PDB file of C-alpha atoms in Angstrom:
ATOM      1  CA  MET G   1       4.024  11.497 -37.828  1.00 51.00           C
ATOM      2  CA  LYS G   2       1.248  11.005 -35.608  1.00 53.00           C
ATOM      3  CA  VAL G   3       1.641  10.247 -32.201  1.00 46.00           C
ATOM      4  CA  ILE G   4      -0.263   7.003 -31.027  1.00 47.00           C
ATOM      5  CA  PRO G   5      -0.586   6.840 -27.075  1.00 46.00           C
ATOM      6  CA  PHE G   6       0.138   3.998 -25.427  1.00 52.00           C
ATOM      7  CA  ARG G   7      -3.299   1.353 -25.033  1.00 57.00           C
ATOM      8  CA  ARG G   8      -2.799  -1.529 -22.787  1.00 57.00           C
ATOM      9  CA  SER G   9      -4.026  -4.703 -24.932  1.00 65.00           C
ATOM     10  CA  ARG G  10      -7.283  -6.667 -23.867  1.00 71.00           C
ATOM     11  CA  ARG G  11      -5.214  -9.263 -23.130  1.00 71.00           C
ATOM     12  CA  ASP G  12      -3.457  -7.146 -20.434  1.00 88.00           C
ATOM     13  CA  SER G  13      -6.390  -5.650 -19.423  1.00 91.00           C
ATOM     14  CA  LYS G  14      -7.994  -8.739 -18.527  1.00 95.00           C
ATOM     15  CA  THR G  15      -4.436 -10.148 -16.958  1.00 96.00           C
ATOM     16  CA  ILE G  16      -4.517  -6.496 -14.508  1.00 96.00           C
ATOM     17  CA  ALA G  17      -8.014  -7.099 -13.552  1.00 96.00           C
ATOM     18  CA  LEU G  18      -7.665 -11.143 -12.896  1.00 97.00           C
ATOM     19  CA  LEU G  19      -4.740  -9.875 -10.651  1.00 97.00           C
ATOM     20  CA  TYR G  20      -6.279  -6.598  -9.045  1.00 97.00           C
ATOM     21  CA  GLY G  21      -9.789  -8.979  -8.747  1.00 97.00           C
ATOM     22  CA  ALA G  22      -7.258 -11.328  -6.360  1.00 97.00           C
ATOM     23  CA  ILE G  23      -5.892  -8.946  -4.451  1.00 98.00           C
ATOM     24  CA  VAL G  24      -8.823  -7.139  -3.296  1.00 97.00           C
ATOM     25  CA  ALA G  25     -10.801 -10.366  -2.443  1.00 98.00           C
ATOM     26  CA  GLN G  26      -7.838 -11.541  -0.558  1.00 98.00           C
ATOM     27  CA  ALA G  27      -7.675  -8.460   1.235  1.00 98.00           C
ATOM     28  CA  ARG G  28     -11.488  -8.668   2.420  1.00 97.00           C
ATOM     29  CA  LEU G  29     -11.144 -12.259   3.018  1.00 98.00           C
ATOM     30  CA  PRO G  30     -13.475 -12.205   6.870  1.00 97.00           C
ATOM     31  CA  VAL G  31     -10.869 -13.654   8.737  1.00 97.00           C
ATOM     32  CA  PHE G  32      -8.530 -10.643   9.067  1.00 97.00           C
ATOM     33  CA  TYR G  33     -11.245  -8.321  10.438  1.00 97.00           C
ATOM     34  CA  GLU G  34     -12.429 -11.657  12.892  1.00 96.00           C
ATOM     35  CA  SER G  35      -9.144 -12.923  13.752  1.00 95.00           C
ATOM     36  CA  TYR G  36      -6.017 -10.476  12.883  1.00 95.00           C
ATOM     37  CA  GLY G  37      -8.165  -7.617  14.622  1.00 94.00           C
ATOM     38  CA  VAL G  38      -7.882  -5.572  11.478  1.00 96.00           C
ATOM     39  CA  ALA G  39     -10.909  -3.123  11.938  1.00 95.00           C
ATOM     40  CA  ASP G  40     -13.751  -4.018   9.509  1.00 95.00           C
ATOM     41  CA  THR G  41     -13.747   0.041   8.452  1.00 94.00           C
ATOM     42  CA  VAL G  42     -12.730   1.812   5.270  1.00 92.00           C
ATOM     43  CA  ASN G  43      -9.915   2.768   6.451  1.00 93.00           C
ATOM     44  CA  GLY G  44      -9.387  -1.005   7.982  1.00 95.00           C
ATOM     45  CA  ARG G  45     -10.242  -2.198   4.371  1.00 95.00           C
ATOM     46  CA  PHE G  46      -8.252   0.067   2.669  1.00 96.00           C
ATOM     47  CA  GLU G  47      -5.076  -1.109   4.934  1.00 97.00           C
ATOM     48  CA  MET G  48      -5.618  -4.226   4.217  1.00 98.00           C
ATOM     49  CA  ILE G  49      -5.842  -4.022  -0.022  1.00 98.00           C
ATOM     50  CA  VAL G  50      -2.696  -1.590   0.172  1.00 98.00           C
ATOM     51  CA  LEU G  51      -0.754  -4.185   1.925  1.00 98.00           C
ATOM     52  CA  HIS G  52      -1.425  -7.176  -0.232  1.00 98.00           C
ATOM     53  CA  LEU G  53      -0.951  -4.671  -3.251  1.00 98.00           C
ATOM     54  CA  VAL G  54       2.233  -3.894  -1.865  1.00 97.00           C
ATOM     55  CA  LEU G  55       3.066  -7.882  -1.868  1.00 97.00           C
ATOM     56  CA  ALA G  56       1.702  -7.628  -5.361  1.00 97.00           C
ATOM     57  CA  LEU G  57       3.618  -5.278  -6.868  1.00 97.00           C
ATOM     58  CA  ARG G  58       7.035  -6.472  -4.664  1.00 96.00           C
ATOM     59  CA  ARG G  59       6.973  -9.706  -6.894  1.00 96.00           C
ATOM     60  CA  LEU G  60       5.956  -8.090  -9.981  1.00 96.00           C
ATOM     61  CA  ASN G  61       8.188  -5.475 -10.387  1.00 94.00           C
ATOM     62  CA  GLY G  62      10.881  -8.078  -9.036  1.00 91.00           C
ATOM     63  CA  GLY G  63      10.005 -10.200 -12.469  1.00 89.00           C
ATOM     64  CA  PRO G  64      10.708 -10.059 -16.110  1.00 91.00           C
ATOM     65  CA  ALA G  65       9.411  -6.495 -17.843  1.00 92.00           C
ATOM     66  CA  ASP G  66       5.911  -7.648 -19.136  1.00 93.00           C
ATOM     67  CA  LEU G  67       5.532  -8.421 -15.181  1.00 95.00           C
ATOM     68  CA  ARG G  68       6.699  -5.199 -14.509  1.00 95.00           C
ATOM     69  CA  ARG G  69       4.665  -3.687 -17.017  1.00 94.00           C
ATOM     70  CA  LEU G  70       1.698  -5.457 -15.618  1.00 96.00           C
ATOM     71  CA  GLY G  71       2.109  -3.963 -12.175  1.00 96.00           C
ATOM     72  CA  GLN G  72       2.314  -0.921 -13.215  1.00 96.00           C
ATOM     73  CA  GLY G  73      -0.932  -1.634 -14.754  1.00 96.00           C
ATOM     74  CA  VAL G  74      -2.384  -3.208 -11.524  1.00 97.00           C
ATOM     75  CA  PHE G  75      -1.254  -0.082  -9.632  1.00 97.00           C
ATOM     76  CA  ASP G  76      -3.192   1.995 -12.323  1.00 96.00           C
ATOM     77  CA  THR G  77      -6.377   0.040 -11.435  1.00 96.00           C
ATOM     78  CA  PHE G  78      -5.923   0.074  -7.787  1.00 96.00           C
ATOM     79  CA  CYS G  79      -5.296   4.438  -8.154  1.00 95.00           C
ATOM     80  CA  SER G  80      -8.911   4.508 -10.188  1.00 95.00           C
ATOM     81  CA  ASP G  81     -11.027   2.397  -8.025  1.00 95.00           C
ATOM     82  CA  MET G  82      -9.333   4.648  -5.190  1.00 93.00           C
ATOM     83  CA  ASP G  83     -10.655   7.562  -7.392  1.00 93.00           C
ATOM     84  CA  ALA G  84     -14.250   5.724  -7.798  1.00 90.00           C
ATOM     85  CA  ASN G  85     -14.598   5.071  -4.587  1.00 88.00           C
ATOM     86  CA  LEU G  86     -13.960   8.585  -3.192  1.00 90.00           C
ATOM     87  CA  ARG G  87     -16.786   9.446  -5.757  1.00 89.00           C
ATOM     88  CA  GLU G  88     -18.732   6.758  -4.179  1.00 87.00           C
ATOM     89  CA  LEU G  89     -18.724   8.150  -1.026  1.00 86.00           C
ATOM     90  CA  GLY G  90     -19.562  11.804  -1.972  1.00 88.00           C
ATOM     91  CA  VAL G  91     -16.361  13.145  -1.890  1.00 86.00           C
ATOM     92  CA  GLY G  92     -16.479  15.942  -4.362  1.00 85.00           C
ATOM     93  CA  ASP G  93     -14.952  16.736  -7.720  1.00 85.00           C
ATOM     94  CA  LEU G  94     -12.680  19.243  -6.368  1.00 88.00           C
ATOM     95  CA  ALA G  95     -11.474  17.578  -3.451  1.00 89.00           C
ATOM     96  CA  VAL G  96     -10.896  14.264  -5.079  1.00 90.00           C
ATOM     97  CA  PRO G  97      -7.114  15.341  -6.079  1.00 90.00           C
ATOM     98  CA  ARG G  98      -6.217  16.513  -2.893  1.00 92.00           C
ATOM     99  CA  ARG G  99      -7.560  13.299  -1.574  1.00 91.00           C
ATOM    100  CA  MET G 100      -5.690  11.066  -4.142  1.00 93.00           C
ATOM    101  CA  ARG G 101      -2.650  12.626  -3.355  1.00 95.00           C
ATOM    102  CA  GLY G 102      -2.963  11.888  -0.237  1.00 94.00           C
ATOM    103  CA  ILE G 103      -3.983   8.581  -1.203  1.00 93.00           C
ATOM    104  CA  GLY G 104      -0.532   8.157  -2.932  1.00 94.00           C
ATOM    105  CA  GLN G 105       1.531   9.272   0.046  1.00 96.00           C
ATOM    106  CA  ALA G 106      -0.263   6.854   2.050  1.00 95.00           C
ATOM    107  CA  PHE G 107       0.687   3.799  -0.182  1.00 96.00           C
ATOM    108  CA  TYR G 108       4.430   5.232  -1.183  1.00 96.00           C
ATOM    109  CA  GLY G 109       5.058   5.554   2.662  1.00 95.00           C
ATOM    110  CA  ARG G 110       3.727   2.043   3.449  1.00 96.00           C
ATOM    111  CA  GLN G 111       5.325   0.749   0.201  1.00 96.00           C
ATOM    112  CA  SER G 112       8.958   1.727   1.308  1.00 95.00           C
ATOM    113  CA  ALA G 113       8.095   0.372   5.433  1.00 94.00           C
ATOM    114  CA  TYR G 114       6.659  -2.634   4.434  1.00 95.00           C
ATOM    115  CA  GLU G 115       9.495  -3.064   1.666  1.00 93.00           C
ATOM    116  CA  ALA G 116      12.198  -2.605   4.324  1.00 92.00           C
ATOM    117  CA  GLY G 117      10.205  -5.413   6.835  1.00 90.00           C
ATOM    118  CA  LEU G 118      10.178  -7.578   4.456  1.00 91.00           C
ATOM    119  CA  ALA G 119      14.040  -6.826   2.741  1.00 88.00           C
ATOM    120  CA  ALA G 120      14.913  -7.688   6.355  1.00 83.00           C
ATOM    121  CA  GLY G 121      13.320 -10.775   6.342  1.00 77.00           C
ATOM    122  CA  GLU G 122      12.227 -10.482  10.063  1.00 73.00           C
ATOM    123  CA  VAL G 123       8.481 -10.143  11.345  1.00 74.00           C
ATOM    124  CA  LYS G 124      10.243  -8.377  14.130  1.00 80.00           C
ATOM    125  CA  LEU G 125      11.328  -5.294  11.807  1.00 84.00           C
ATOM    126  CA  LEU G 126       7.732  -5.270  10.078  1.00 92.00           C
ATOM    127  CA  ALA G 127       5.437  -5.790  12.652  1.00 93.00           C
ATOM    128  CA  PRO G 128       5.908  -1.707  14.134  1.00 93.00           C
ATOM    129  CA  ALA G 129       4.752  -0.485  10.606  1.00 94.00           C
ATOM    130  CA  LEU G 130       1.965  -3.012  10.825  1.00 95.00           C
ATOM    131  CA  ALA G 131       0.858  -1.414  14.131  1.00 95.00           C
ATOM    132  CA  ARG G 132       1.554   1.766  13.045  1.00 93.00           C
ATOM    133  CA  ASN G 133      -0.507   1.440  10.078  1.00 94.00           C
ATOM    134  CA  VAL G 134      -3.255  -1.228   9.952  1.00 96.00           C
ATOM    135  CA  PHE G 135      -3.847  -1.034  13.806  1.00 95.00           C
ATOM    136  CA  GLY G 136      -3.331   2.505  14.618  1.00 88.00           C
ATOM    137  CA  GLY G 137      -0.602   2.199  17.030  1.00 80.00           C
ATOM    138  CA  PRO G 138       1.925   0.509  19.390  1.00 75.00           C
ATOM    139  CA  ALA G 139      -0.434  -0.877  21.378  1.00 76.00           C
ATOM    140  CA  ALA G 140      -1.681  -3.671  18.788  1.00 84.00           C
ATOM    141  CA  ALA G 141       2.093  -4.999  19.039  1.00 88.00           C
ATOM    142  CA  ALA G 142       0.349  -8.732  19.459  1.00 89.00           C
ATOM    143  CA  GLN G 143      -2.274  -8.229  16.409  1.00 93.00           C
ATOM    144  CA  ALA G 144       0.501  -6.551  14.022  1.00 94.00           C
ATOM    145  CA  GLU G 145       3.080  -9.929  14.929  1.00 92.00           C
ATOM    146  CA  ARG G 146       0.437 -11.930  13.851  1.00 93.00           C
ATOM    147  CA  LEU G 147      -0.024  -9.975  10.670  1.00 95.00           C
ATOM    148  CA  ALA G 148       3.584 -10.000  10.022  1.00 94.00           C
ATOM    149  CA  GLY G 149       3.324 -13.657  10.191  1.00 93.00           C
ATOM    150  CA  TYR G 150       1.054 -13.831   7.575  1.00 96.00           C
ATOM    151  CA  VAL G 151       2.595 -10.809   5.455  1.00 96.00           C
ATOM    152  CA  ARG G 152       6.117 -12.946   5.461  1.00 94.00           C
ATOM    153  CA  GLN G 153       4.306 -16.541   4.525  1.00 95.00           C
ATOM    154  CA  ALA G 154       2.785 -14.200   1.694  1.00 96.00           C
ATOM    155  CA  TRP G 155       6.100 -12.914   0.502  1.00 95.00           C
ATOM    156  CA  LEU G 156       7.729 -16.171   0.196  1.00 94.00           C
ATOM    157  CA  ASP G 157       4.222 -17.676  -1.579  1.00 96.00           C
ATOM    158  CA  LEU G 158       4.739 -14.949  -3.817  1.00 96.00           C
ATOM    159  CA  ALA G 159       8.300 -15.412  -4.621  1.00 94.00           C
ATOM    160  CA  ALA G 160       8.008 -18.814  -5.480  1.00 95.00           C
ATOM    161  CA  GLN G 161       5.280 -18.424  -7.895  1.00 95.00           C
ATOM    162  CA  ASP G 162       5.748 -18.771 -11.531  1.00 94.00           C
ATOM    163  CA  ALA G 163       6.323 -15.892 -13.724  1.00 94.00           C
ATOM    164  CA  ALA G 164       4.397 -17.295 -16.817  1.00 94.00           C
ATOM    165  CA  ALA G 165       1.565 -18.135 -14.431  1.00 95.00           C
ATOM    166  CA  LEU G 166       1.425 -14.168 -12.699  1.00 95.00           C
ATOM    167  CA  SER G 167       1.731 -13.106 -16.451  1.00 94.00           C
ATOM    168  CA  GLN G 168      -1.651 -14.869 -17.099  1.00 94.00           C
ATOM    169  CA  GLY G 169      -2.951 -13.139 -14.247  1.00 94.00           C
ATOM    170  CA  ALA G 170      -2.636 -15.983 -11.901  1.00 95.00           C
ATOM    171  CA  ILE G 171      -1.659 -14.855  -8.306  1.00 96.00           C
ATOM    172  CA  SER G 172      -2.574 -16.423  -5.253  1.00 95.00           C
ATOM    173  CA  PHE G 173      -1.924 -15.797  -1.382  1.00 97.00           C
ATOM    174  CA  PRO G 174      -1.479 -18.334   1.589  1.00 97.00           C
ATOM    175  CA  ASP G 175      -4.820 -18.933   3.666  1.00 97.00           C
ATOM    176  CA  PRO G 176      -4.747 -16.481   6.493  1.00 97.00           C
ATOM    177  CA  GLN G 177      -6.314 -18.507   8.538  1.00 95.00           C
ATOM    178  CA  THR G 178      -4.187 -21.799   7.912  1.00 95.00           C
ATOM    179  CA  VAL G 179      -0.822 -19.042   8.755  1.00 93.00           C
ATOM    180  CA  LEU G 180      -2.637 -18.012  11.692  1.00 90.00           C
ATOM    181  CA  ALA G 181      -3.146 -21.857  13.030  1.00 89.00           C
ATOM    182  CA  THR G 182       0.275 -22.458  12.295  1.00 87.00           C
ATOM    183  CA  ALA G 183       1.259 -19.794  13.961  1.00 74.00           C
ATOM    184  CA  ALA G 184      -0.072 -20.696  16.838  1.00 64.00           C
ATOM    185  CA  CYS G 185       1.373 -24.176  17.082  1.00 55.00           C
ATOM    186  CA  PHE G 186       4.949 -22.556  17.912  1.00 50.00           C
ATOM    187  CA  THR G 187       3.927 -19.787  20.113  1.00 48.00           C
TER     188      THR G 187
END
């Protein structure tokens, strides 16, 4: 019996590309770097991609099997993108696997920390993880709380999104400037 390796359909590949593209586009919005205080560096951009990836995967993995399959595809695309970025930055072929292990550990650690904060539904529990990972320490507590407010709103918006639309690659995040302005009204 001939074994045929698993391949994604063209439709799935297109949907995965749309989902991952939306995650990266959201993570690159200037407002995060200009108004939320995220460092506009390679590390800052990585942190924002990981944050939005965690949110998207939480939604996709909480859905039916077809969404979970897309979630795995989005994660695989993230890994391929990180590999390509390392090579573009000049990391040698022998060092890429070690660096990719580090990226994997960073992703899973952040996913665990952000999931715990989201599961509790408390911005105050999510903010320390964001302060540590995105801003580099507890000195950025106010910035982390603002970002935690955005993350909570993003999760609420994603949780309400239609599974059929997601399975077609339509994912949307809230406007971070609007979330920031709304939060400022309540402080």
